[in-house]
Amino acid sequence: MVLDIRSVRKTFQDPSGPVDVLRDVSLSLTAGEAVALTGESGSGKSTLMHIAAGLDQADAGQVFVQGTDLTTLPERALADVRRTQIALVFQQFNLIPSLDVAANIRFQAALAGRTDPDYQAHLVSALGLGGQLHKYPENLSGGQQQRVAIARALAAKPALLLADEPTGNLDEATAQAVMDEMLALVAQTDAAFLMVTHSPAMAQRLGRQVHLRSGVVSGS
Amino acid sequence: MNVKLCLLLIFLPWAAVAQGFSGLGSQADGFAVPAPNPQFDFPADHAAHPDYRIEWWYLTANLQDAAGQAYGLQWTLFRTALAPGDEVGWGSPQVWFAHAAVTTPHRHFATERFARGGIGQAGVQAAPFRAWIDEWSLAGPNFDHLTVQAQGPDFAYDMQLTAQGPLVFHGQQGFSVKSAQGQASYYYSQPFFDIAGQLVLPDGPVQVTGQAWLDREWSSQPLADSQTGWDWFSLAFDSGDKMMGFQLRDTRGGTFSSATWITADGTTTPFVDGAFVADPLDSHTVAGRDVPVRWRVQLPAKGVDVTVQALNPDAWMDLSIPYWEGPVLVDGSHTGQGYLEMTGYD
Amino acid sequence: MMGMCLRALMSHWRRNGAQVLALVAGLAMATALWCGVQAINAEARASYDAAAGVLGEGQFDQLVPRDGDRIALADYVALRRAGWQVSPMVDHREGSVRIIGIDPLTAPPGLGGVLALSGPGQGVTARARAGVFVHPRTRDSLQVQLPVTADPAVPPGIAIGDIQAVQRLAGDDHLSRLIVLPTQPLRQGELQKVAPTLLLLKARQTADIAQLTDSFHLNLTAFGLLSFVVGLFIVHSTIGLAFEQRRSMVRTLRSLGVPLATVLGAMAAEMAAFALVGGGLGVALGYLIAAALLPDVAATLDGLYGAQVSGALQIRPQWWASGLALAVGGTAVAMAGHMIQTARMPLLASARPRAWVMASARQAQVRVGLGLALMAAAGLLAARGQGLMAGFALLGCMLVGGALLFPILAGWGVAWASARSKSAMAAWFWADTRQQLPGLSLALMALLLAVSANVGVATMVSSFRVTFVDFLDQRLAADLYVQVDTAQQSAALDQYLQTRGAEVLPLARTEASLAGQRVEVWGIRVGQTYRDNWVFLDATDRAWDTVQAGQGVILNEQLARRQNLWVGSTLRLTGLPTLPVLAVVGDYGNPNGQVIVGEGLFHSAFPNTPALQFGARTATPSALAADLIRDLGIDENAMVDQAALKGLSLDIFERTFLVTGALNVLTLGVAGFAMLMSLLTLADLRLPQLAPVWAMGQTRRCLGGLELGRALVLAVAVFLCALPLGLGLAWVLLSVVNVAAFGWKLPMFLFWDEYARLALYTVLAAALAALWPVRRLMSLPPATLVKVFSNER
């Protein structure tokens, strides 16, 4: 089990009172499994993603990544897990603006200690980034930026790849293309892949779909 | 270098080498030069000889208080001349300086004075004998009956000296050769003083008695260029015999030695280079320098093979011209006590 | 990981060269200002210390004669033989050079103790023994029949030689004074018995040359404080910018699994590197500033106080260390807040770039609270505080408090203008200005401080000058001054001038000692000129008549304050009868005490001291001078006409403040630079605000004009606030700091034309700062503006 979420609860304080975003969520992914997480806006998809990524803490329940319970870890150990086990592709591309494309792609792999130039070259060619390597993020289109983010995430060879609306900021055609490339690349890895999407069509392309509603998951 | 030091160097040319007495000029530069077979004229020769470059009145004493505690005492007046001769006023080429020290087994007090000649601040007269600098003095009706006093910021002493024997002359009747090249000085001593008086130390006054040794020496070119320092021993054995011995070290590690054997009645036997041997056994770090404070001293001709050990290894004279000087204890073929002076340890 | 993190952080700078420039230049300039001040201060102080060391003043107890100025050799020897560790000194003067004879054998180690510059005395010869040592700069002004050795270790203006050589030069075999060494033996004779004619003077805390020169340092130190604060603002704002721009990068790094501690460590290391580079550059720059200004400082001190400063600048550890410490410390202080912010920054906060400068409302509240507290403290210090430290604290509280309150005041002003704006464009202008205020506040504060400092220092300097000119009018009332050398010439000149029908003002002067301090005694011929021109701080009726009759004295303010002798007191001075104090006269800038007596009394008290200086009232000074040359054979160089003398005095005085002025301009420049950087930063962030206005039909040129206008409006606002703050600063300098340092209070005058000029400079600095960003805006490709709409990043 790469990711094992057990009975996670999360409550936010709102001016109108406490809001139970996640009430009792359990979800697990094994290596090589691809799961789509759907739900309406405000259903708690992103919150669940953040908790799975160790960016946010659950109020109750447990989150295991590769057998390590993230809910009990101190900040530094959490950072270690993020660095070595997890990769993120979010709606905002979160590239480092002052590093060029090549450096951005190398960056996380180097942090994780898994630099593999051949694999990186493969990613670059598969994502069609060959001509962009020495450009800076601000000079790339949105689709290209997201391709860089995908390449960066995969280059680190994570056990767990989390994607939160990775194509949400892209136009329809580009979104389709990026999604195709990403799924193809993910399929070549052994990573557990959890993707948040609001698009049922996109969700259908992954092996399993779970739906988040009123803070509880349901799904296949 | 500041201006004061600059001016000071003019007055104390040898201080520039910062090597104690060893930097003494080897050229006579118009000064009178010691000659063999001297005819001393006393009491006149107890006074200063301004035509010679350098001269000293050098008193050391081994003392004891009523409880048997050992002490050492030093009183030295030096004269050095920038040019031969003297004149009245600030223009005098004569420069005086003096060192005084008291050594206990655990403490060492030392202080110094400086004075220009020609203005009355320091000088030596023969009869009645009087050697003084500032308020320090070594004086008496004659050379056999003297009082000595000196003080510093933290100690003082007032002592009476009574000679119990004759003057003794080193080398050839007082002509003491200092190197193979022939550098020499006039050198005689009064090693038979009984001494008694009071030391004023931070813990209070102490009444002491003991034996004192007064050296008189003057010259114009006592050291060769290659000589870096000396080790001088004055030892009083319990047998009643005394021995003065010194070795001058040179830059190549060699030595030039000389010694005088003095019997209880004042009969002297001089020994030329090589007869007297002093080998360092242990050294001690004081004021950042390694100084030998335990020696094997031999004068085979007199059956002397003794260990000479400093009473207080920290008897460092931390003055304008730094050197080591302090009381020593003697053990081995002979027992006794004495004084050791070591210069040129840098 | 640290290295990776550092590389990522540093990549920001590669892409933002202007920020690197801002940070390094800001640090360098702040450090340079500080270093420049420190260097000048340290250099001048070192020279004084050397002088004081040589003179043995302030440092050692001294034995001086109770009467006269001579000590017999016998007294010296008697003291030495009684156990007194004393060292003789002979004072002699040749022209402008003070020659000191010492006995190097007995002189204390600190005497003549200046830094070693030459090696061991191999070259020291008997020739040197017979001569004197002088500073290379003084060498030419010393004309003596002795070998002269140049040695930079000797303070300028002084020659040191062996006592014998100096005695020969003076033609006298007496000693002037005896230095008492700090270490004395256990027992010594009683001074009263050994040398009853000598008086023991305790080491003075303040040597006389130090008294006035210290005030000059104070001026500079106050200025150093100001430049420090201005510098800190700049460093703070630049670092704030860099941190804020990298917020999203920090978040990305952390989401990629870099621990917070590593990020913070990398940032600290990076900033330390910048601080060292900027600080190092600043030190070098400060050295150049100081080197450029130092000749003036040297000339200033030389001219004003007769205390010469070595023209050669040495790199002293005090000031480069303090400069680097400022750079690193200032960076650390500026960084600390941002580090804490970064540490507390939630990982998941919106990644939208926030305008870094849009400080939160809470921060603004804290700032106002702090500002008010500082102002209150300033009020308290003004009312209760005493002494120099309180004066400085008051200065600091007032300045920083004022600066902190400025954004609020400016906000009110903009709101007020906004409420009164008629056109839509005007309304937008004010609204936009208001939005920009927080972003510019740090730069504006720095500008405010710089302008306040300028106003304050200008007021102080000019007030000083007005007072000084009045004082010169009083002291240089005659039209022609003539200097003679002998009593014979004195009598002849007196007679000649009287036959010419001129009012003659002979001046005889000598020196005396009062309570161990040197006092000048002046004998004057009371006449109409004195009655008309001298302004007394306090006087009895008919003071001049009584002085003329030889039945009283006039003191200068310095002596009056020092000895607490005022009108109604009596003066007991060796050589003079005991006389009442009739008046106290203001005598600015003179460190010495003065006793002024009538001519008759002076000559009966000091029969051997003729009047050697004469003033003459004449309508035709140059004609009279020509006659004197022809009829009496008086050297032309011995005559000065009043206007020239006054001009010379003013010239010397002006130079004192030249340095202050130069540093002032630099401060303003640094503040302008801070503003430039803030504007450049805002320019990028403001695109989304400007683009809609542009889209609605305003030209880029118009927008640029408005931007420039805004900078000018803000500069005017800064000036309006800086004026009262600066006047407050001047008041503190004149009424608190000056009293503590100089011992007298200066009247404060206002100089509106100076302020107008400063207003112009302020606006100019702001305009220059705005020019680049405005030009950039005007030449912005429309596509960039369009992008704002297409890409809502």
PDB file of N, CA and C in Angstrom, chain C residues 125-178:
ATOM      1  N   THR C 125      71.099  57.819  14.581  1.00  0.00           N
ATOM      2  CA  THR C 125      72.495  58.216  14.748  1.00  0.00           C
ATOM      3  C   THR C 125      72.597  59.321  15.784  1.00  0.00           C
ATOM      4  N   ALA C 126      73.786  59.652  16.069  1.00  0.00           N
ATOM      5  CA  ALA C 126      74.027  60.746  17.003  1.00  0.00           C
ATOM      6  C   ALA C 126      73.474  62.055  16.442  1.00  0.00           C
ATOM      7  N   ARG C 127      73.428  62.122  15.104  1.00  0.00           N
ATOM      8  CA  ARG C 127      72.872  63.311  14.468  1.00  0.00           C
ATOM      9  C   ARG C 127      71.403  63.480  14.895  1.00  0.00           C
ATOM     10  N   ALA C 128      70.683  62.358  14.903  1.00  0.00           N
ATOM     11  CA  ALA C 128      69.280  62.418  15.301  1.00  0.00           C
ATOM     12  C   ALA C 128      69.158  62.824  16.766  1.00  0.00           C
ATOM     13  N   ARG C 129      70.093  62.345  17.561  1.00  0.00           N
ATOM     14  CA  ARG C 129      70.052  62.670  18.982  1.00  0.00           C
ATOM     15  C   ARG C 129      70.171  64.176  19.181  1.00  0.00           C
ATOM     16  N   ALA C 130      70.952  64.785  18.358  1.00  0.00           N
ATOM     17  CA  ALA C 130      71.157  66.216  18.502  1.00  0.00           C
ATOM     18  C   ALA C 130      70.014  66.999  17.865  1.00  0.00           C
ATOM     19  N   GLY C 131      69.075  66.323  17.199  1.00  0.00           N
ATOM     20  CA  GLY C 131      68.035  67.050  16.484  1.00  0.00           C
ATOM     21  C   GLY C 131      66.654  66.745  17.007  1.00  0.00           C
ATOM     22  N   VAL C 132      65.674  67.020  16.165  1.00  0.00           N
ATOM     23  CA  VAL C 132      64.289  66.809  16.572  1.00  0.00           C
ATOM     24  C   VAL C 132      63.579  65.957  15.529  1.00  0.00           C
ATOM     25  N   PHE C 133      62.504  65.327  15.989  1.00  0.00           N
ATOM     26  CA  PHE C 133      61.662  64.515  15.115  1.00  0.00           C
ATOM     27  C   PHE C 133      60.369  65.284  14.853  1.00  0.00           C
ATOM     28  N   VAL C 134      59.952  65.336  13.608  1.00  0.00           N
ATOM     29  CA  VAL C 134      58.679  65.994  13.290  1.00  0.00           C
ATOM     30  C   VAL C 134      57.925  65.136  12.281  1.00  0.00           C
ATOM     31  N   HIS C 135      56.635  65.407  12.213  1.00  0.00           N
ATOM     32  CA  HIS C 135      55.812  64.799  11.180  1.00  0.00           C
ATOM     33  C   HIS C 135      56.260  65.361   9.828  1.00  0.00           C
ATOM     34  N   PRO C 136      56.249  64.529   8.791  1.00  0.00           N
ATOM     35  CA  PRO C 136      56.718  65.020   7.489  1.00  0.00           C
ATOM     36  C   PRO C 136      56.010  66.307   7.046  1.00  0.00           C
ATOM     37  N   ARG C 137      54.734  66.435   7.412  1.00  0.00           N
ATOM     38  CA  ARG C 137      53.996  67.620   6.973  1.00  0.00           C
ATOM     39  C   ARG C 137      54.461  68.887   7.687  1.00  0.00           C
ATOM     40  N   THR C 138      54.981  68.716   8.881  1.00  0.00           N
ATOM     41  CA  THR C 138      55.386  69.877   9.670  1.00  0.00           C
ATOM     42  C   THR C 138      56.807  70.289   9.344  1.00  0.00           C
ATOM     43  N   ARG C 139      57.487  69.395   8.640  1.00  0.00           N
ATOM     44  CA  ARG C 139      58.912  69.590   8.437  1.00  0.00           C
ATOM     45  C   ARG C 139      59.233  70.955   7.826  1.00  0.00           C
ATOM     46  N   ASP C 140      58.441  71.341   6.833  1.00  0.00           N
ATOM     47  CA  ASP C 140      58.756  72.579   6.133  1.00  0.00           C
ATOM     48  C   ASP C 140      58.527  73.821   6.985  1.00  0.00           C
ATOM     49  N   SER C 141      57.598  73.713   7.947  1.00  0.00           N
ATOM     50  CA  SER C 141      57.313  74.904   8.741  1.00  0.00           C
ATOM     51  C   SER C 141      58.269  75.043   9.915  1.00  0.00           C
ATOM     52  N   LEU C 142      59.188  74.106  10.062  1.00  0.00           N
ATOM     53  CA  LEU C 142      60.128  74.190  11.174  1.00  0.00           C
ATOM     54  C   LEU C 142      61.500  74.654  10.668  1.00  0.00           C
ATOM     55  N   GLN C 143      61.868  75.847  11.070  1.00  0.00           N
ATOM     56  CA  GLN C 143      63.170  76.387  10.665  1.00  0.00           C
ATOM     57  C   GLN C 143      64.065  76.445  11.891  1.00  0.00           C
ATOM     58  N   VAL C 144      64.846  75.420  12.104  1.00  0.00           N
ATOM     59  CA  VAL C 144      65.749  75.420  13.257  1.00  0.00           C
ATOM     60  C   VAL C 144      67.138  74.984  12.821  1.00  0.00           C
ATOM     61  N   GLN C 145      68.098  75.402  13.616  1.00  0.00           N
ATOM     62  CA  GLN C 145      69.481  75.034  13.315  1.00  0.00           C
ATOM     63  C   GLN C 145      69.803  73.689  13.949  1.00  0.00           C
ATOM     64  N   LEU C 146      68.975  72.722  13.667  1.00  0.00           N
ATOM     65  CA  LEU C 146      69.182  71.387  14.228  1.00  0.00           C
ATOM     66  C   LEU C 146      68.856  70.372  13.155  1.00  0.00           C
ATOM     67  N   PRO C 147      69.451  69.203  13.235  1.00  0.00           N
ATOM     68  CA  PRO C 147      69.025  68.157  12.296  1.00  0.00           C
ATOM     69  C   PRO C 147      67.547  67.830  12.543  1.00  0.00           C
ATOM     70  N   VAL C 148      66.773  67.742  11.483  1.00  0.00           N
ATOM     71  CA  VAL C 148      65.353  67.435  11.618  1.00  0.00           C
ATOM     72  C   VAL C 148      65.096  66.085  10.944  1.00  0.00           C
ATOM     73  N   THR C 149      64.508  65.157  11.714  1.00  0.00           N
ATOM     74  CA  THR C 149      64.188  63.847  11.173  1.00  0.00           C
ATOM     75  C   THR C 149      62.674  63.754  11.017  1.00  0.00           C
ATOM     76  N   ALA C 150      62.234  63.441   9.822  1.00  0.00           N
ATOM     77  CA  ALA C 150      60.793  63.310   9.606  1.00  0.00           C
ATOM     78  C   ALA C 150      60.343  61.937  10.075  1.00  0.00           C
ATOM     79  N   ASP C 151      59.288  61.908  10.850  1.00  0.00           N
ATOM     80  CA  ASP C 151      58.749  60.647  11.338  1.00  0.00           C
ATOM     81  C   ASP C 151      57.240  60.798  11.458  1.00  0.00           C
ATOM     82  N   PRO C 152      56.499  60.025  10.690  1.00  0.00           N
ATOM     83  CA  PRO C 152      55.038  60.193  10.711  1.00  0.00           C
ATOM     84  C   PRO C 152      54.426  59.848  12.060  1.00  0.00           C
ATOM     85  N   ALA C 153      55.212  59.260  12.947  1.00  0.00           N
ATOM     86  CA  ALA C 153      54.654  58.907  14.251  1.00  0.00           C
ATOM     87  C   ALA C 153      54.481  60.122  15.145  1.00  0.00           C
ATOM     88  N   VAL C 154      55.129  61.212  14.784  1.00  0.00           N
ATOM     89  CA  VAL C 154      54.991  62.425  15.584  1.00  0.00           C
ATOM     90  C   VAL C 154      53.747  63.171  15.104  1.00  0.00           C
ATOM     91  N   PRO C 155      52.918  63.650  16.017  1.00  0.00           N
ATOM     92  CA  PRO C 155      51.738  64.386  15.570  1.00  0.00           C
ATOM     93  C   PRO C 155      52.156  65.650  14.815  1.00  0.00           C
ATOM     94  N   PRO C 156      51.363  66.044  13.839  1.00  0.00           N
ATOM     95  CA  PRO C 156      51.689  67.264  13.102  1.00  0.00           C
ATOM     96  C   PRO C 156      51.708  68.477  14.026  1.00  0.00           C
ATOM     97  N   GLY C 157      52.535  69.420  13.696  1.00  0.00           N
ATOM     98  CA  GLY C 157      52.569  70.656  14.466  1.00  0.00           C
ATOM     99  C   GLY C 157      53.445  70.571  15.700  1.00  0.00           C
ATOM    100  N   ILE C 158      54.028  69.408  15.901  1.00  0.00           N
ATOM    101  CA  ILE C 158      54.827  69.208  17.104  1.00  0.00           C
ATOM    102  C   ILE C 158      56.187  68.641  16.700  1.00  0.00           C
ATOM    103  N   ALA C 159      57.203  69.071  17.393  1.00  0.00           N
ATOM    104  CA  ALA C 159      58.513  68.473  17.184  1.00  0.00           C
ATOM    105  C   ALA C 159      58.953  67.906  18.518  1.00  0.00           C
ATOM    106  N   ILE C 160      59.573  66.745  18.469  1.00  0.00           N
ATOM    107  CA  ILE C 160      60.046  66.117  19.696  1.00  0.00           C
ATOM    108  C   ILE C 160      61.545  65.918  19.576  1.00  0.00           C
ATOM    109  N   GLY C 161      62.229  66.256  20.622  1.00  0.00           N
ATOM    110  CA  GLY C 161      63.660  66.065  20.588  1.00  0.00           C
ATOM    111  C   GLY C 161      64.180  65.729  21.965  1.00  0.00           C
ATOM    112  N   ASP C 162      65.440  65.376  22.018  1.00  0.00           N
ATOM    113  CA  ASP C 162      66.058  65.137  23.309  1.00  0.00           C
ATOM    114  C   ASP C 162      66.106  66.454  24.073  1.00  0.00           C
ATOM    115  N   ILE C 163      65.968  66.344  25.351  1.00  0.00           N
ATOM    116  CA  ILE C 163      65.882  67.519  26.208  1.00  0.00           C
ATOM    117  C   ILE C 163      67.079  68.463  26.003  1.00  0.00           C
ATOM    118  N   GLN C 164      68.229  67.870  25.785  1.00  0.00           N
ATOM    119  CA  GLN C 164      69.425  68.687  25.629  1.00  0.00           C
ATOM    120  C   GLN C 164      69.335  69.542  24.366  1.00  0.00           C
ATOM    121  N   ALA C 165      68.855  68.913  23.265  1.00  0.00           N
ATOM    122  CA  ALA C 165      68.755  69.633  22.001  1.00  0.00           C
ATOM    123  C   ALA C 165      67.749  70.776  22.111  1.00  0.00           C
ATOM    124  N   VAL C 166      66.629  70.490  22.757  1.00  0.00           N
ATOM    125  CA  VAL C 166      65.579  71.506  22.846  1.00  0.00           C
ATOM    126  C   VAL C 166      66.008  72.639  23.779  1.00  0.00           C
ATOM    127  N   GLN C 167      66.705  72.269  24.849  1.00  0.00           N
ATOM    128  CA  GLN C 167      67.217  73.327  25.735  1.00  0.00           C
ATOM    129  C   GLN C 167      68.184  74.233  24.980  1.00  0.00           C
ATOM    130  N   ARG C 168      68.997  73.631  24.155  1.00  0.00           N
ATOM    131  CA  ARG C 168      69.954  74.426  23.399  1.00  0.00           C
ATOM    132  C   ARG C 168      69.213  75.374  22.463  1.00  0.00           C
ATOM    133  N   LEU C 169      68.135  74.838  21.863  1.00  0.00           N
ATOM    134  CA  LEU C 169      67.324  75.633  20.946  1.00  0.00           C
ATOM    135  C   LEU C 169      66.668  76.791  21.691  1.00  0.00           C
ATOM    136  N   ALA C 170      66.178  76.500  22.900  1.00  0.00           N
ATOM    137  CA  ALA C 170      65.475  77.525  23.668  1.00  0.00           C
ATOM    138  C   ALA C 170      66.468  78.486  24.326  1.00  0.00           C
ATOM    139  N   GLY C 171      67.755  78.126  24.340  1.00  0.00           N
ATOM    140  CA  GLY C 171      68.757  78.962  24.990  1.00  0.00           C
ATOM    141  C   GLY C 171      68.527  79.048  26.485  1.00  0.00           C
ATOM    142  N   ASP C 172      68.094  77.975  27.065  1.00  0.00           N
ATOM    143  CA  ASP C 172      67.676  78.012  28.465  1.00  0.00           C
ATOM    144  C   ASP C 172      67.906  76.628  29.045  1.00  0.00           C
ATOM    145  N   ASP C 173      68.443  76.524  30.254  1.00  0.00           N
ATOM    146  CA  ASP C 173      68.725  75.192  30.783  1.00  0.00           C
ATOM    147  C   ASP C 173      67.724  74.774  31.850  1.00  0.00           C
ATOM    148  N   HIS C 174      66.561  75.414  31.861  1.00  0.00           N
ATOM    149  CA  HIS C 174      65.555  75.025  32.843  1.00  0.00           C
ATOM    150  C   HIS C 174      64.585  74.019  32.244  1.00  0.00           C
ATOM    151  N   LEU C 175      63.808  73.435  33.146  1.00  0.00           N
ATOM    152  CA  LEU C 175      62.795  72.478  32.713  1.00  0.00           C
ATOM    153  C   LEU C 175      61.434  73.172  32.798  1.00  0.00           C
ATOM    154  N   SER C 176      60.496  72.746  31.982  1.00  0.00           N
ATOM    155  CA  SER C 176      59.178  73.379  31.984  1.00  0.00           C
ATOM    156  C   SER C 176      58.216  72.686  32.933  1.00  0.00           C
ATOM    157  N   ARG C 177      58.264  71.377  32.932  1.00  0.00           N
ATOM    158  CA  ARG C 177      57.352  70.643  33.806  1.00  0.00           C
ATOM    159  C   ARG C 177      57.878  69.234  33.976  1.00  0.00           C
ATOM    160  N   LEU C 178      57.348  68.545  34.960  1.00  0.00           N
ATOM    161  CA  LEU C 178      57.756  67.169  35.209  1.00  0.00           C
ATOM    162  C   LEU C 178      56.522  66.280  35.115  1.00  0.00           C
TER     163      LEU C 178
END
